[in-house]
mmCIF file of C-alpha atoms and ligand atoms in Angstrom:
data_model
loop_
_atom_site.group_PDB
_atom_site.id
_atom_site.type_symbol
_atom_site.label_atom_id
_atom_site.label_comp_id
_atom_site.label_asym_id
_atom_site.label_seq_id
_atom_site.Cartn_x
_atom_site.Cartn_y
_atom_site.Cartn_z
ATOM 1 C CA MET A 1 0.000 0.000 0.000
ATOM 2 C CA LEU A 2 1.199 3.464 -0.821
ATOM 3 C CA ARG A 3 2.226 5.579 2.127
ATOM 4 C CA LEU A 4 2.604 9.310 2.231
ATOM 5 C CA PHE A 5 5.254 11.026 4.259
ATOM 6 C CA LEU A 6 5.566 14.400 5.914
ATOM 7 C CA LEU A 7 8.931 16.029 6.114
ATOM 8 C CA ALA A 8 8.493 16.513 9.871
ATOM 9 C CA LEU A 9 9.685 20.126 9.955
ATOM 10 C CA SER A 10 13.251 19.068 9.268
ATOM 11 C CA PHE A 11 14.246 22.467 7.935
ATOM 12 C CA GLY A 12 17.828 22.850 6.872
ATOM 13 C CA LEU A 13 18.217 19.185 6.011
ATOM 14 C CA LEU A 14 18.796 18.047 2.502
ATOM 15 C CA LEU A 15 15.726 16.294 1.234
ATOM 16 C CA ALA A 16 17.713 13.270 0.090
ATOM 17 C CA ASN A 17 18.845 12.634 3.671
ATOM 18 C CA CYS A 18 15.743 13.764 5.453
ATOM 19 C CA THR A 19 13.808 11.874 8.015
ATOM 20 C CA ALA A 20 10.187 11.676 6.972
ATOM 21 C CA VAL A 21 7.235 10.438 8.958
ATOM 22 C CA PRO A 22 4.178 8.650 7.576
ATOM 23 C CA ALA A 23 1.380 11.135 6.920
ATOM 24 C CA THR A 24 -2.371 10.870 6.662
ATOM 25 C CA GLU A 25 -4.804 13.180 4.926
ATOM 26 C CA THR A 26 -5.548 14.700 8.349
ATOM 27 C CA ASP A 27 -1.845 15.405 8.997
ATOM 28 C CA ILE A 28 -1.485 17.146 5.644
ATOM 29 C CA ALA A 29 -4.649 19.217 6.128
ATOM 30 C CA GLY A 30 -3.441 20.099 9.645
ATOM 31 C CA ALA A 31 -0.056 21.273 8.355
ATOM 32 C CA MET A 32 -1.767 23.371 5.667
ATOM 33 C CA ALA A 33 -4.070 25.038 8.177
ATOM 34 C CA THR A 34 -1.360 26.125 10.631
ATOM 35 C CA GLY A 35 1.632 28.460 10.647
ATOM 36 C CA ARG A 36 2.703 30.951 8.043
ATOM 37 C CA ASN A 37 0.570 31.044 4.843
ATOM 38 C CA ALA A 38 -2.080 28.908 6.543
ATOM 39 C CA VAL A 39 -5.279 28.312 4.569
ATOM 40 C CA ALA A 40 -8.778 27.941 6.028
ATOM 41 C CA PRO A 41 -9.330 24.485 7.582
ATOM 42 C CA GLU A 42 -12.178 23.652 5.106
ATOM 43 C CA VAL A 43 -9.965 24.511 2.149
ATOM 44 C CA ALA A 44 -7.065 22.544 3.633
ATOM 45 C CA ARG A 45 -9.286 19.498 4.086
ATOM 46 C CA VAL A 46 -10.581 19.531 0.492
ATOM 47 C CA GLN A 47 -7.113 20.116 -0.994
ATOM 48 C CA ALA A 48 -5.524 17.375 1.135
ATOM 49 C CA GLN A 49 -8.307 14.988 0.092
ATOM 50 C CA THR A 50 -7.702 15.756 -3.591
ATOM 51 C CA PHE A 51 -3.971 15.340 -3.156
ATOM 52 C CA VAL A 52 -4.233 11.916 -1.488
ATOM 53 C CA ALA A 53 -6.762 10.678 -4.055
ATOM 54 C CA VAL A 54 -4.510 11.775 -6.932
ATOM 55 C CA VAL A 55 -1.392 10.232 -5.400
ATOM 56 C CA ASN A 56 -3.243 6.931 -4.978
ATOM 57 C CA ALA A 57 -4.393 6.985 -8.611
ATOM 58 C CA VAL A 58 -1.202 8.207 -10.291
ATOM 59 C CA GLU A 59 1.489 6.364 -8.319
ATOM 60 C CA PRO A 60 0.586 2.820 -9.505
ATOM 61 C CA VAL A 61 0.371 4.035 -13.125
ATOM 62 C CA ALA A 62 3.761 5.751 -12.867
ATOM 63 C CA GLU A 63 5.317 2.738 -11.162
ATOM 64 C CA ALA A 64 4.019 0.344 -13.833
ATOM 65 C CA GLU A 65 5.365 2.529 -16.661
ATOM 66 C CA CYS A 66 8.710 2.857 -14.848
ATOM 67 C CA ARG A 67 9.046 -0.947 -14.482
ATOM 68 C CA LEU A 68 8.042 -1.520 -18.075
ATOM 69 C CA ARG A 69 10.707 0.854 -19.413
ATOM 70 C CA ASN A 70 13.478 0.190 -16.886
ATOM 71 C CA PRO A 71 13.147 -3.289 -15.368
ATOM 72 C CA ALA A 72 16.364 -2.784 -13.375
ATOM 73 C CA ALA A 73 15.498 0.669 -12.007
ATOM 74 C CA ASN A 74 14.138 1.580 -8.599
ATOM 75 C CA CYS A 75 10.501 2.394 -9.398
ATOM 76 C CA ASP A 76 9.212 2.444 -5.837
ATOM 77 C CA PHE A 77 8.192 6.098 -5.738
ATOM 78 C CA ARG A 78 8.123 7.692 -2.317
ATOM 79 C CA ILE A 79 5.739 10.639 -2.154
ATOM 80 C CA VAL A 80 6.713 13.298 0.328
ATOM 81 C CA VAL A 81 4.956 16.446 1.493
ATOM 82 C CA ASP A 82 7.565 19.102 2.094
ATOM 83 C CA ASP A 83 6.090 20.882 5.104
ATOM 84 C CA ARG A 84 8.987 23.246 5.719
ATOM 85 C CA ARG A 85 7.627 26.748 6.299
ATOM 86 C CA GLY A 86 8.091 29.536 3.802
ATOM 87 C CA MET A 87 8.568 27.291 0.752
ATOM 88 C CA PRO A 88 7.158 28.490 -2.595
ATOM 89 C CA PRO A 89 4.513 26.427 -4.426
ATOM 90 C CA ASN A 90 6.687 23.733 -5.958
ATOM 91 C CA ALA A 91 6.990 20.061 -6.829
ATOM 92 C CA PHE A 92 10.229 18.305 -7.613
ATOM 93 C CA GLN A 93 11.812 14.887 -7.901
ATOM 94 C CA THR A 94 15.070 13.580 -6.536
ATOM 95 C CA LEU A 95 16.631 10.325 -5.337
ATOM 96 C CA ASP A 96 17.269 9.405 -1.721
ATOM 97 C CA ASP A 97 20.638 7.982 -0.671
ATOM 98 C CA GLN A 98 19.444 4.465 -1.529
ATOM 99 C CA GLY A 99 18.485 5.568 -5.028
ATOM 100 C CA ARG A 100 14.765 5.503 -4.326
ATOM 101 C CA PRO A 101 12.814 8.067 -6.353
ATOM 102 C CA ILE A 102 11.199 10.790 -4.256
ATOM 103 C CA ILE A 103 8.502 13.128 -5.482
ATOM 104 C CA ALA A 104 7.982 16.086 -3.172
ATOM 105 C CA PHE A 105 5.149 18.618 -3.039
ATOM 106 C CA THR A 106 5.305 21.764 -0.931
ATOM 107 C CA LEU A 107 2.259 22.720 1.130
ATOM 108 C CA PRO A 108 1.544 25.927 -0.875
ATOM 109 C CA LEU A 109 1.420 23.880 -4.083
ATOM 110 C CA ILE A 110 -1.136 21.478 -2.604
ATOM 111 C CA ALA A 111 -3.122 24.523 -1.470
ATOM 112 C CA GLU A 112 -2.954 26.273 -4.846
ATOM 113 C CA VAL A 113 -3.883 23.678 -7.437
ATOM 114 C CA GLN A 114 -7.401 24.214 -8.701
ATOM 115 C CA ASN A 115 -8.506 20.633 -9.275
ATOM 116 C CA ALA A 116 -7.484 16.964 -9.348
ATOM 117 C CA ASP A 117 -6.518 17.139 -13.042
ATOM 118 C CA GLU A 118 -3.851 19.749 -12.316
ATOM 119 C CA MET A 119 -2.569 17.803 -9.341
ATOM 120 C CA ALA A 120 -2.390 14.636 -11.453
ATOM 121 C CA PHE A 121 -0.583 16.417 -14.262
ATOM 122 C CA ILE A 122 2.065 17.859 -11.919
ATOM 123 C CA MET A 123 2.660 14.512 -10.258
ATOM 124 C CA SER A 124 2.809 12.695 -13.619
ATOM 125 C CA HIS A 125 5.281 15.271 -14.950
ATOM 126 C CA GLU A 126 7.628 14.751 -11.975
ATOM 127 C CA ALA A 127 7.342 10.946 -12.207
ATOM 128 C CA ALA A 128 8.109 11.192 -15.936
ATOM 129 C CA HIS A 129 11.412 12.979 -15.184
ATOM 130 C CA HIS A 130 12.450 9.933 -13.153
ATOM 131 C CA ILE A 131 11.139 7.360 -15.638
ATOM 132 C CA LEU A 132 13.063 9.101 -18.441
ATOM 133 C CA GLY A 133 16.298 9.218 -16.392
ATOM 134 C CA HIS A 134 16.644 12.995 -16.565
ATOM 135 C CA LEU A 135 18.707 13.461 -13.381
ATOM 136 C CA ASP A 136 21.409 11.098 -14.714
ATOM 137 C CA ARG A 137 21.337 12.606 -18.167
ATOM 138 C CA GLN A 138 21.631 16.109 -16.726
ATOM 139 C CA ASP A 139 24.739 15.074 -14.730
ATOM 140 C CA GLN A 140 26.278 13.611 -17.890
ATOM 141 C CA ASN A 141 25.578 16.790 -19.835
ATOM 142 C CA ALA A 142 27.142 18.886 -17.062
ATOM 143 C CA ALA A 143 30.283 16.725 -16.998
ATOM 144 C CA MET A 144 30.589 16.883 -20.787
ATOM 145 C CA GLY A 145 30.046 20.660 -20.803
ATOM 146 C CA ALA A 146 32.762 21.158 -18.182
ATOM 147 C CA GLU A 147 35.227 19.093 -20.202
ATOM 148 C CA ILE A 148 34.520 20.807 -23.503
ATOM 149 C CA PHE A 149 34.601 24.342 -22.055
ATOM 150 C CA GLY A 150 37.785 23.556 -20.130
ATOM 151 C CA GLN A 151 39.506 22.333 -23.298
ATOM 152 C CA LEU A 152 38.257 25.310 -25.301
ATOM 153 C CA ALA A 153 39.585 27.693 -22.669
ATOM 154 C CA THR A 154 43.019 26.068 -22.860
ATOM 155 C CA VAL A 155 43.049 26.310 -26.645
ATOM 156 C CA GLN A 156 42.058 29.969 -26.404
ATOM 157 C CA GLY A 157 44.999 30.755 -24.158
ATOM 158 C CA ALA A 158 43.652 30.373 -20.632
ATOM 159 C CA THR A 159 46.708 29.504 -18.623
ATOM 160 C CA THR A 160 45.941 29.862 -14.939
ATOM 161 C CA GLU A 161 44.107 27.172 -13.075
ATOM 162 C CA ALA A 162 41.490 29.750 -12.037
ATOM 163 C CA GLN A 163 40.753 30.670 -15.666
ATOM 164 C CA ILE A 164 40.323 27.038 -16.650
ATOM 165 C CA ARG A 165 38.197 26.298 -13.616
ATOM 166 C CA ALA A 166 35.948 29.279 -14.391
ATOM 167 C CA ALA A 167 35.497 27.963 -17.936
ATOM 168 C CA GLN A 168 34.712 24.487 -16.615
ATOM 169 C CA GLN A 169 32.090 25.880 -14.236
ATOM 170 C CA LEU A 170 30.401 27.824 -17.007
ATOM 171 C CA GLY A 171 30.565 24.712 -19.181
ATOM 172 C CA ALA A 172 28.905 22.609 -16.500
ATOM 173 C CA ALA A 173 26.090 25.160 -16.178
ATOM 174 C CA VAL A 174 25.574 25.345 -19.927
ATOM 175 C CA GLY A 175 25.767 21.559 -20.241
ATOM 176 C CA ALA A 176 23.249 20.970 -17.453
ATOM 177 C CA GLN A 177 20.812 23.439 -18.958
ATOM 178 C CA SER A 178 21.298 22.684 -22.631
ATOM 179 C CA TYR A 179 18.921 19.752 -22.540
ATOM 180 C CA SER A 180 16.731 20.909 -19.708
ATOM 181 C CA LYS A 181 14.119 22.544 -21.952
ATOM 182 C CA GLN A 182 14.011 19.347 -23.946
ATOM 183 C CA PHE A 183 13.663 17.379 -20.689
ATOM 184 C CA GLU A 184 10.703 19.528 -19.633
ATOM 185 C CA LEU A 185 8.917 18.884 -22.922
ATOM 186 C CA GLU A 186 9.664 15.145 -22.707
ATOM 187 C CA ALA A 187 8.293 15.077 -19.149
ATOM 188 C CA ASP A 188 5.182 16.934 -20.330
ATOM 189 C CA ALA A 189 4.665 14.395 -23.129
ATOM 190 C CA LEU A 190 4.971 11.296 -20.927
ATOM 191 C CA GLY A 191 3.174 13.162 -18.121
ATOM 192 C CA THR A 192 0.198 13.637 -20.446
ATOM 193 C CA VAL A 193 -0.017 9.882 -21.064
ATOM 194 C CA LEU A 194 0.302 9.007 -17.367
ATOM 195 C CA THR A 195 -2.297 11.608 -16.373
ATOM 196 C CA ALA A 196 -4.845 10.233 -18.851
ATOM 197 C CA ARG A 197 -4.071 6.636 -17.927
ATOM 198 C CA ALA A 198 -4.686 7.448 -14.239
ATOM 199 C CA GLY A 199 -8.150 8.744 -15.187
ATOM 200 C CA PHE A 200 -7.563 12.497 -15.268
ATOM 201 C CA ASP A 201 -7.777 15.087 -18.020
ATOM 202 C CA PRO A 202 -4.284 16.233 -19.087
ATOM 203 C CA LEU A 203 -5.628 19.227 -21.031
ATOM 204 C CA LYS A 204 -7.374 20.561 -17.947
ATOM 205 C CA GLY A 205 -4.307 19.645 -15.900
ATOM 206 C CA ALA A 206 -1.979 21.633 -18.140
ATOM 207 C CA GLU A 207 -3.980 24.798 -17.475
ATOM 208 C CA PHE A 208 -1.780 25.080 -14.418
ATOM 209 C CA PHE A 209 0.889 26.495 -16.763
ATOM 210 C CA PHE A 210 -1.224 29.578 -17.352
ATOM 211 C CA ARG A 211 -1.139 30.500 -13.701
ATOM 212 C CA ILE A 212 2.591 30.077 -13.166
ATOM 213 C CA PRO A 213 4.833 32.911 -14.366
ATOM 214 C CA GLU A 214 6.142 32.582 -17.897
ATOM 215 C CA PRO A 215 9.882 31.765 -17.716
ATOM 216 C CA GLY A 216 12.287 34.309 -19.155
ATOM 217 C CA ASN A 217 14.035 33.494 -22.376
ATOM 218 C CA GLY A 218 17.547 34.031 -21.019
ATOM 219 C CA PHE A 219 20.594 32.101 -22.180
ATOM 220 C CA LEU A 220 20.424 29.838 -19.137
ATOM 221 C CA SER A 221 16.668 29.708 -18.593
ATOM 222 C CA THR A 222 15.701 26.125 -17.844
ATOM 223 C CA HIS A 223 12.045 26.063 -18.840
ATOM 224 C CA PRO A 224 10.532 26.238 -22.285
ATOM 225 C CA PRO A 225 7.786 28.823 -22.822
ATOM 226 C CA ASN A 226 4.384 27.757 -21.511
ATOM 227 C CA GLU A 227 3.002 27.881 -25.051
ATOM 228 C CA ALA A 228 5.483 25.230 -26.222
ATOM 229 C CA ARG A 229 4.614 23.036 -23.255
ATOM 230 C CA LEU A 230 0.895 23.323 -23.897
ATOM 231 C CA ALA A 231 1.433 22.441 -27.574
ATOM 232 C CA VAL A 232 3.161 19.197 -26.572
ATOM 233 C CA VAL A 233 0.345 18.285 -24.190
ATOM 234 C CA GLN A 234 -2.283 18.949 -26.873
ATOM 235 C CA GLU A 235 -0.395 16.941 -29.484
ATOM 236 C CA VAL A 236 0.132 13.924 -27.223
ATOM 237 C CA ALA A 237 -3.433 14.092 -25.881
ATOM 238 C CA ALA A 238 -4.682 14.018 -29.486
ATOM 239 C CA THR A 239 -2.573 10.969 -30.406
ATOM 240 C CA ILE A 240 -3.791 8.976 -27.394
ATOM 241 C CA GLY A 241 -7.360 9.829 -28.377
ATOM 242 C CA GLY A 242 -7.942 12.629 -25.905
ATOM 243 C CA PHE A 243 -9.590 11.960 -22.584
ATOM 244 C CA PRO A 244 -10.434 9.347 -21.522
ATOM 245 C CA PRO A 245 -7.696 7.489 -23.487
HETATM 246 ZN ZN1 ZN B 1 9.969 19.434 -14.911
#
């Protein structure tokens, strides 16, 4: 059975090493209704209910797809509510020190989503990053970028260790980000399929993009424009026959 965890106010700890305690719907609603940025208890209860229902529907679908694509991978998703105070609305994925995939949601995100479809889309998107191996691929790109920029700097006459190291650091940043827009679109595409398969509407879910700020188009900006993301969702939703699939 799937268990939810609360990050037990372990502020300052890295998520990958955190101690987390099992959480119920009541715990999550309680955390949302207290402290800074607290929401009304009725709202907290409804949002926590939606969250738990979506996690229970999406997790098995994500796990099955993960096992199908990567039989050797750790597909035992651990869903964590990040209840540290003062966090922005956010969801993210990482691995714990045993390599177990973690998907974390901050309390303000759970409070802000407008419906179960949005919640399902966000969770499916994060699970898709893990299923598609994006963390590993991002590390590889960073390492390759550092090497290439370091070599280029040497060729162009950088002689001190500091100059070469600066070039390597820039290279790592460029390398890590060069594929990240592509990763976001890939996660949106697979996320669309997982959302629909779990019984939610990915087109309604993707409306979340319209409420988050449009990312800048800077050299190192990590996210593709919301319009590009929505186009991917629409295209994939059309190929799987819309909703329900
Ligand atoms: Zn993402």
